[in-house]
Amino acid sequence: MTKSPLEYAQSAQELCVLPDIYSKLTDMLSKDDCSLDALAEVIELEPAIASTLLKIANSAMFQFPREIDSISRALLLIGLKEVSNLVNAYGVTAAFSEIDPSVADMDKFWEISVDCALICEFLAKEKSIPDTNAIFLSGLFHNLGALAMVHNAPQQIKYCEAYDSDETPWQRQLDTFGFTFADCSAELLKLWQLPYAIIAPIREFNQAPSVPVSPAAKLLFVASRLAIINSHPGMYSKKTFIDADVLESLGITSEDIDNALEHCNIKALELLAAFPIY
């Protein structure tokens, strides 16, 4: 019997558990009276997330002129909104940090995911695209369903990840499972109660060429394709792989695409080193 995206997500939720510190921090961040000092005290007691936060605060994402050497200062400079994004990123990536690399190519998976996140963020800022406050995390998590399904369908996942120029990754996923990895990603993130603003573009982006979707979903559609192009040079053509109408609706030009890829290639290695993804 064929499993649904939700059933795969429910199995993954049992196997890949969010860290306890994630639950505590998200609970604190959800309260109106959350203070930076209280957050700092909790984070300082958890070396893994403290070191991750400091790495990210000192990464190319923020480009602060001086080194950030304390949790309190990092939180002050980054702000509660960005801290919430970072906590979500830490919790979800940590939940999948123990996946067997012989079953899934984790290096390639996170390379494409981080590239997609950086491209989303860059184009959203450059083109002043609305409704994209959480788009970095949408890009980072858009393909998480592949990891959520590895335990229950390892051979099918390997087949789907062995795509070539004759078909897109998403078409191979549809042919194999009847849905894409993004559908499972959205279900898992919903089970984990991540913000709707992160989940909504993941639910919609593969439909961007055929049905009306939000600007954030269109942007994720473009970035997901560019991330694949960037990770597999020469496999796909930019002109045929990305729907021209979607690009035009966002005002994205070929120069914008080149600039986004350049930005991605400069920033990706440093960001990959910051997250608990290896």
Tab-separated table of C-alpha atoms in Angstrom:
chain	number	residue	atom	x	y	z
A	1	MET	CA	0.000	0.000	0.000
A	2	THR	CA	1.358	3.407	-0.979
A	3	LYS	CA	2.089	5.739	1.917
A	4	SER	CA	0.991	9.372	1.946
A	5	PRO	CA	3.290	12.322	2.645
A	6	LEU	CA	1.702	12.622	6.097
A	7	GLU	CA	2.362	8.959	6.922
A	8	TYR	CA	6.024	9.302	5.997
A	9	ALA	CA	6.221	12.487	8.073
A	10	GLN	CA	4.655	10.771	11.087
A	11	SER	CA	7.221	7.960	10.894
A	12	ALA	CA	10.049	10.487	10.680
A	13	GLN	CA	8.691	12.404	13.652
A	14	GLU	CA	9.100	9.274	15.767
A	15	LEU	CA	12.651	8.555	14.551
A	16	CYS	CA	14.111	12.067	14.214
A	17	VAL	CA	13.361	13.908	17.421
A	18	LEU	CA	13.825	17.638	17.861
A	19	PRO	CA	16.369	18.482	20.593
A	20	ASP	CA	14.933	19.334	24.028
A	21	ILE	CA	16.663	22.709	23.910
A	22	TYR	CA	14.748	23.516	20.728
A	23	SER	CA	11.390	22.994	22.432
A	24	LYS	CA	12.407	25.128	25.402
A	25	LEU	CA	13.678	27.992	23.255
A	26	THR	CA	10.706	28.015	20.893
A	27	ASP	CA	8.389	28.101	23.918
A	28	MET	CA	10.293	31.098	25.295
A	29	LEU	CA	10.307	32.859	21.929
A	30	SER	CA	6.542	32.423	21.555
A	31	LYS	CA	5.869	34.566	24.647
A	32	ASP	CA	5.431	38.329	24.379
A	33	ASP	CA	7.581	38.965	27.452
A	34	CYS	CA	10.575	36.949	26.180
A	35	SER	CA	13.818	38.729	27.019
A	36	LEU	CA	17.248	38.448	25.409
A	37	ASP	CA	18.887	37.968	28.816
A	38	ALA	CA	16.667	34.985	29.635
A	39	LEU	CA	17.353	33.459	26.221
A	40	ALA	CA	21.092	33.946	26.653
A	41	GLU	CA	21.047	32.155	30.015
A	42	VAL	CA	19.376	29.091	28.476
A	43	ILE	CA	21.539	29.026	25.354
A	44	GLU	CA	24.761	29.349	27.365
A	45	LEU	CA	23.931	26.057	29.124
A	46	GLU	CA	23.762	24.189	25.792
A	47	PRO	CA	27.227	24.202	24.139
A	48	ALA	CA	26.003	22.822	20.802
A	49	ILE	CA	23.483	25.561	20.102
A	50	ALA	CA	25.659	28.244	21.718
A	51	SER	CA	28.553	27.476	19.392
A	52	THR	CA	26.209	27.294	16.413
A	53	LEU	CA	24.717	30.680	17.258
A	54	LEU	CA	28.147	32.283	17.589
A	55	LYS	CA	29.312	30.746	14.302
A	56	ILE	CA	26.256	32.079	12.515
A	57	ALA	CA	26.505	35.504	14.160
A	58	ASN	CA	30.079	35.728	12.895
A	59	SER	CA	29.274	34.308	9.468
A	60	ALA	CA	28.835	36.059	6.158
A	61	MET	CA	25.092	36.143	6.781
A	62	PHE	CA	25.435	39.147	9.079
A	63	GLN	CA	28.811	40.712	8.238
A	64	PHE	CA	29.245	42.462	11.585
A	65	PRO	CA	32.434	44.581	11.596
A	66	ARG	CA	33.706	43.113	14.885
A	67	GLU	CA	33.875	39.555	16.171
A	68	ILE	CA	30.877	38.532	18.271
A	69	ASP	CA	32.253	36.653	21.278
A	70	SER	CA	29.281	36.362	23.654
A	71	ILE	CA	25.772	34.949	23.414
A	72	SER	CA	24.253	38.116	24.886
A	73	ARG	CA	25.922	40.308	22.278
A	74	ALA	CA	24.985	37.929	19.475
A	75	LEU	CA	21.329	38.015	20.521
A	76	LEU	CA	21.353	41.800	20.878
A	77	LEU	CA	22.774	42.358	17.418
A	78	ILE	CA	20.748	39.676	15.660
A	79	GLY	CA	17.377	40.434	17.300
A	80	LEU	CA	14.535	38.176	18.422
A	81	LYS	CA	13.090	37.625	14.949
A	82	GLU	CA	16.354	36.379	13.493
A	83	VAL	CA	17.107	34.352	16.630
A	84	SER	CA	13.774	32.585	16.147
A	85	ASN	CA	14.795	31.706	12.580
A	86	LEU	CA	18.168	30.426	13.772
A	87	VAL	CA	16.610	28.311	16.520
A	88	ASN	CA	14.268	26.739	13.960
A	89	ALA	CA	17.195	26.079	11.632
A	90	TYR	CA	19.262	24.550	14.428
A	91	GLY	CA	16.480	22.320	15.735
A	92	VAL	CA	15.440	20.870	12.394
A	93	THR	CA	18.949	20.308	11.036
A	94	ALA	CA	20.052	18.712	14.332
A	95	ALA	CA	17.126	16.286	14.190
A	96	PHE	CA	18.551	14.811	10.983
A	97	SER	CA	22.230	14.937	11.904
A	98	GLU	CA	22.473	11.178	12.565
A	99	ILE	CA	21.242	9.900	9.182
A	100	ASP	CA	23.530	7.259	7.687
A	101	PRO	CA	25.535	8.971	4.904
A	102	SER	CA	25.712	5.674	2.991
A	103	VAL	CA	21.940	5.809	2.547
A	104	ALA	CA	21.653	9.497	1.671
A	105	ASP	CA	24.318	11.825	0.272
A	106	MET	CA	24.112	14.328	3.109
A	107	ASP	CA	26.831	16.578	1.711
A	108	LYS	CA	24.917	17.017	-1.532
A	109	PHE	CA	21.584	17.316	0.250
A	110	TRP	CA	22.689	20.185	2.494
A	111	GLU	CA	24.691	21.839	-0.281
A	112	ILE	CA	21.541	22.128	-2.389
A	113	SER	CA	19.409	23.137	0.617
A	114	VAL	CA	21.785	25.886	1.742
A	115	ASP	CA	22.202	27.115	-1.843
A	116	CYS	CA	18.427	27.325	-2.176
A	117	ALA	CA	18.124	29.242	1.113
A	118	LEU	CA	20.813	31.754	0.141
A	119	ILE	CA	19.362	32.291	-3.327
A	120	CYS	CA	15.894	32.838	-1.822
A	121	GLU	CA	17.243	35.370	0.637
A	122	PHE	CA	19.319	37.219	-1.963
A	123	LEU	CA	16.578	37.532	-4.586
A	124	ALA	CA	13.942	38.493	-2.005
A	125	LYS	CA	16.080	41.437	-0.898
A	126	GLU	CA	17.270	42.445	-4.378
A	127	LYS	CA	13.789	42.468	-5.912
A	128	SER	CA	11.895	43.658	-2.792
A	129	ILE	CA	9.592	40.643	-3.079
A	130	PRO	CA	6.783	40.809	-0.479
A	131	ASP	CA	5.772	38.124	2.040
A	132	THR	CA	9.247	36.589	2.270
A	133	ASN	CA	10.201	37.080	5.921
A	134	ALA	CA	10.696	33.341	6.459
A	135	ILE	CA	11.908	32.512	2.958
A	136	PHE	CA	15.446	31.573	4.040
A	137	LEU	CA	14.089	28.722	6.162
A	138	SER	CA	11.611	27.703	3.454
A	139	GLY	CA	14.592	27.301	1.152
A	140	LEU	CA	16.646	25.445	3.747
A	141	PHE	CA	13.843	22.988	4.551
A	142	HIS	CA	12.099	22.628	1.170
A	143	ASN	CA	13.579	19.184	0.441
A	144	LEU	CA	13.559	17.837	4.007
A	145	GLY	CA	11.009	15.219	3.023
A	146	ALA	CA	13.781	13.219	1.349
A	147	LEU	CA	15.436	12.714	4.751
A	148	ALA	CA	12.081	12.079	6.422
A	149	MET	CA	11.459	9.189	3.999
A	150	VAL	CA	14.928	7.601	4.015
A	151	HIS	CA	14.212	5.116	6.817
A	152	ASN	CA	11.083	3.717	5.150
A	153	ALA	CA	12.030	3.921	1.467
A	154	PRO	CA	15.846	3.974	1.147
A	155	GLN	CA	16.073	2.410	-2.320
A	156	GLN	CA	13.358	4.636	-3.766
A	157	ILE	CA	15.089	7.704	-2.317
A	158	LYS	CA	18.383	6.643	-3.881
A	159	TYR	CA	16.647	6.229	-7.224
A	160	CYS	CA	14.992	9.644	-6.973
A	161	GLU	CA	18.309	11.281	-6.110
A	162	ALA	CA	19.989	9.708	-9.169
A	163	TYR	CA	18.109	12.006	-11.579
A	164	ASP	CA	19.706	13.078	-14.840
A	165	SER	CA	19.175	15.609	-17.615
A	166	ASP	CA	16.326	13.593	-19.136
A	167	GLU	CA	13.959	14.420	-16.277
A	168	THR	CA	13.726	16.793	-13.343
A	169	PRO	CA	14.155	15.616	-9.727
A	170	TRP	CA	10.521	16.538	-9.043
A	171	GLN	CA	9.179	14.493	-11.934
A	172	ARG	CA	11.111	11.433	-10.788
A	173	GLN	CA	9.699	11.892	-7.271
A	174	LEU	CA	6.153	12.125	-8.648
A	175	ASP	CA	6.645	9.034	-10.795
A	176	THR	CA	8.022	7.063	-7.832
A	177	PHE	CA	5.809	8.174	-4.936
A	178	GLY	CA	2.925	10.078	-6.483
A	179	PHE	CA	4.060	13.233	-4.669
A	180	THR	CA	7.242	15.273	-4.237
A	181	PHE	CA	9.604	15.416	-1.287
A	182	ALA	CA	8.313	18.939	-0.648
A	183	ASP	CA	4.858	17.544	0.162
A	184	CYS	CA	6.394	15.406	2.904
A	185	SER	CA	8.561	18.332	4.056
A	186	ALA	CA	5.465	20.474	4.597
A	187	GLU	CA	3.690	17.732	6.558
A	188	LEU	CA	6.687	17.161	8.835
A	189	LEU	CA	7.196	20.866	9.524
A	190	LYS	CA	3.490	21.150	10.326
A	191	LEU	CA	3.764	18.250	12.805
A	192	TRP	CA	6.712	20.047	14.383
A	193	GLN	CA	4.562	23.197	14.608
A	194	LEU	CA	6.911	25.459	12.682
A	195	PRO	CA	5.446	28.805	11.555
A	196	TYR	CA	2.961	28.725	8.691
A	197	ALA	CA	5.018	31.350	6.840
A	198	ILE	CA	7.819	28.772	6.466
A	199	ILE	CA	5.529	25.912	5.443
A	200	ALA	CA	3.185	27.644	2.970
A	201	PRO	CA	5.757	28.287	0.189
A	202	ILE	CA	6.996	24.675	0.491
A	203	ARG	CA	3.450	23.396	-0.067
A	204	GLU	CA	2.954	25.543	-3.163
A	205	PHE	CA	6.226	26.154	-4.992
A	206	ASN	CA	6.201	23.214	-7.410
A	207	GLN	CA	2.831	24.405	-8.710
A	208	ALA	CA	4.100	27.902	-9.538
A	209	PRO	CA	4.021	27.535	-13.351
A	210	SER	CA	0.452	26.202	-13.449
A	211	VAL	CA	-1.622	27.807	-10.668
A	212	PRO	CA	-1.643	31.177	-8.852
A	213	VAL	CA	0.680	31.023	-5.821
A	214	SER	CA	2.227	33.552	-3.448
A	215	PRO	CA	5.354	35.569	-4.346
A	216	ALA	CA	7.239	33.548	-1.712
A	217	ALA	CA	6.256	30.274	-3.394
A	218	LYS	CA	7.282	31.620	-6.809
A	219	LEU	CA	10.611	32.681	-5.365
A	220	LEU	CA	11.164	29.245	-3.833
A	221	PHE	CA	10.329	27.669	-7.209
A	222	VAL	CA	13.061	29.747	-8.882
A	223	ALA	CA	15.613	29.195	-6.107
A	224	SER	CA	15.051	25.432	-5.938
A	225	ARG	CA	15.776	25.146	-9.662
A	226	LEU	CA	18.825	27.391	-9.467
A	227	ALA	CA	20.197	25.352	-6.562
A	228	ILE	CA	19.972	22.183	-8.664
A	229	ILE	CA	21.646	23.920	-11.608
A	230	ASN	CA	24.403	25.176	-9.315
A	231	SER	CA	25.078	21.738	-7.826
A	232	HIS	CA	25.073	19.952	-11.202
A	233	PRO	CA	26.914	22.222	-13.655
A	234	GLY	CA	25.953	21.522	-17.246
A	235	MET	CA	23.086	19.135	-16.457
A	236	TYR	CA	20.271	21.607	-17.018
A	237	SER	CA	19.831	24.818	-19.007
A	238	LYS	CA	18.694	27.919	-17.106
A	239	LYS	CA	16.464	28.899	-20.042
A	240	THR	CA	14.530	25.638	-20.146
A	241	PHE	CA	14.687	24.556	-16.501
A	242	ILE	CA	13.075	27.656	-14.974
A	243	ASP	CA	9.674	28.839	-16.182
A	244	ALA	CA	10.050	32.198	-17.945
A	245	ASP	CA	6.608	33.414	-16.842
A	246	VAL	CA	7.473	32.843	-13.183
A	247	LEU	CA	10.715	34.799	-13.576
A	248	GLU	CA	8.904	37.634	-15.350
A	249	SER	CA	6.198	37.829	-12.677
A	250	LEU	CA	8.906	38.423	-10.062
A	251	GLY	CA	10.939	40.777	-12.252
A	252	ILE	CA	13.966	38.476	-12.107
A	253	THR	CA	16.404	38.920	-14.994
A	254	SER	CA	19.298	36.770	-16.197
A	255	GLU	CA	21.647	39.244	-14.514
A	256	ASP	CA	19.774	38.795	-11.227
A	257	ILE	CA	20.204	35.029	-11.584
A	258	ASP	CA	23.943	35.323	-12.178
A	259	ASN	CA	24.289	37.650	-9.177
A	260	ALA	CA	22.276	35.285	-6.971
A	261	LEU	CA	24.459	32.322	-7.915
A	262	GLU	CA	27.627	34.325	-7.286
A	263	HIS	CA	26.319	35.385	-3.864
A	264	CYS	CA	25.429	31.777	-3.110
A	265	ASN	CA	28.852	30.440	-4.070
A	266	ILE	CA	30.613	33.007	-1.888
A	267	LYS	CA	28.484	32.478	1.230
A	268	ALA	CA	27.538	28.790	1.129
A	269	LEU	CA	30.704	27.174	2.518
A	270	GLU	CA	30.757	29.390	5.592
A	271	LEU	CA	27.088	28.761	6.285
A	272	LEU	CA	27.444	25.014	5.791
A	273	ALA	CA	30.190	25.029	8.415
A	274	ALA	CA	27.911	26.774	10.923
A	275	PHE	CA	24.976	24.376	11.019
A	276	PRO	CA	25.013	20.920	12.716
A	277	ILE	CA	24.549	19.130	9.405
A	278	TYR	CA	27.519	16.794	9.091
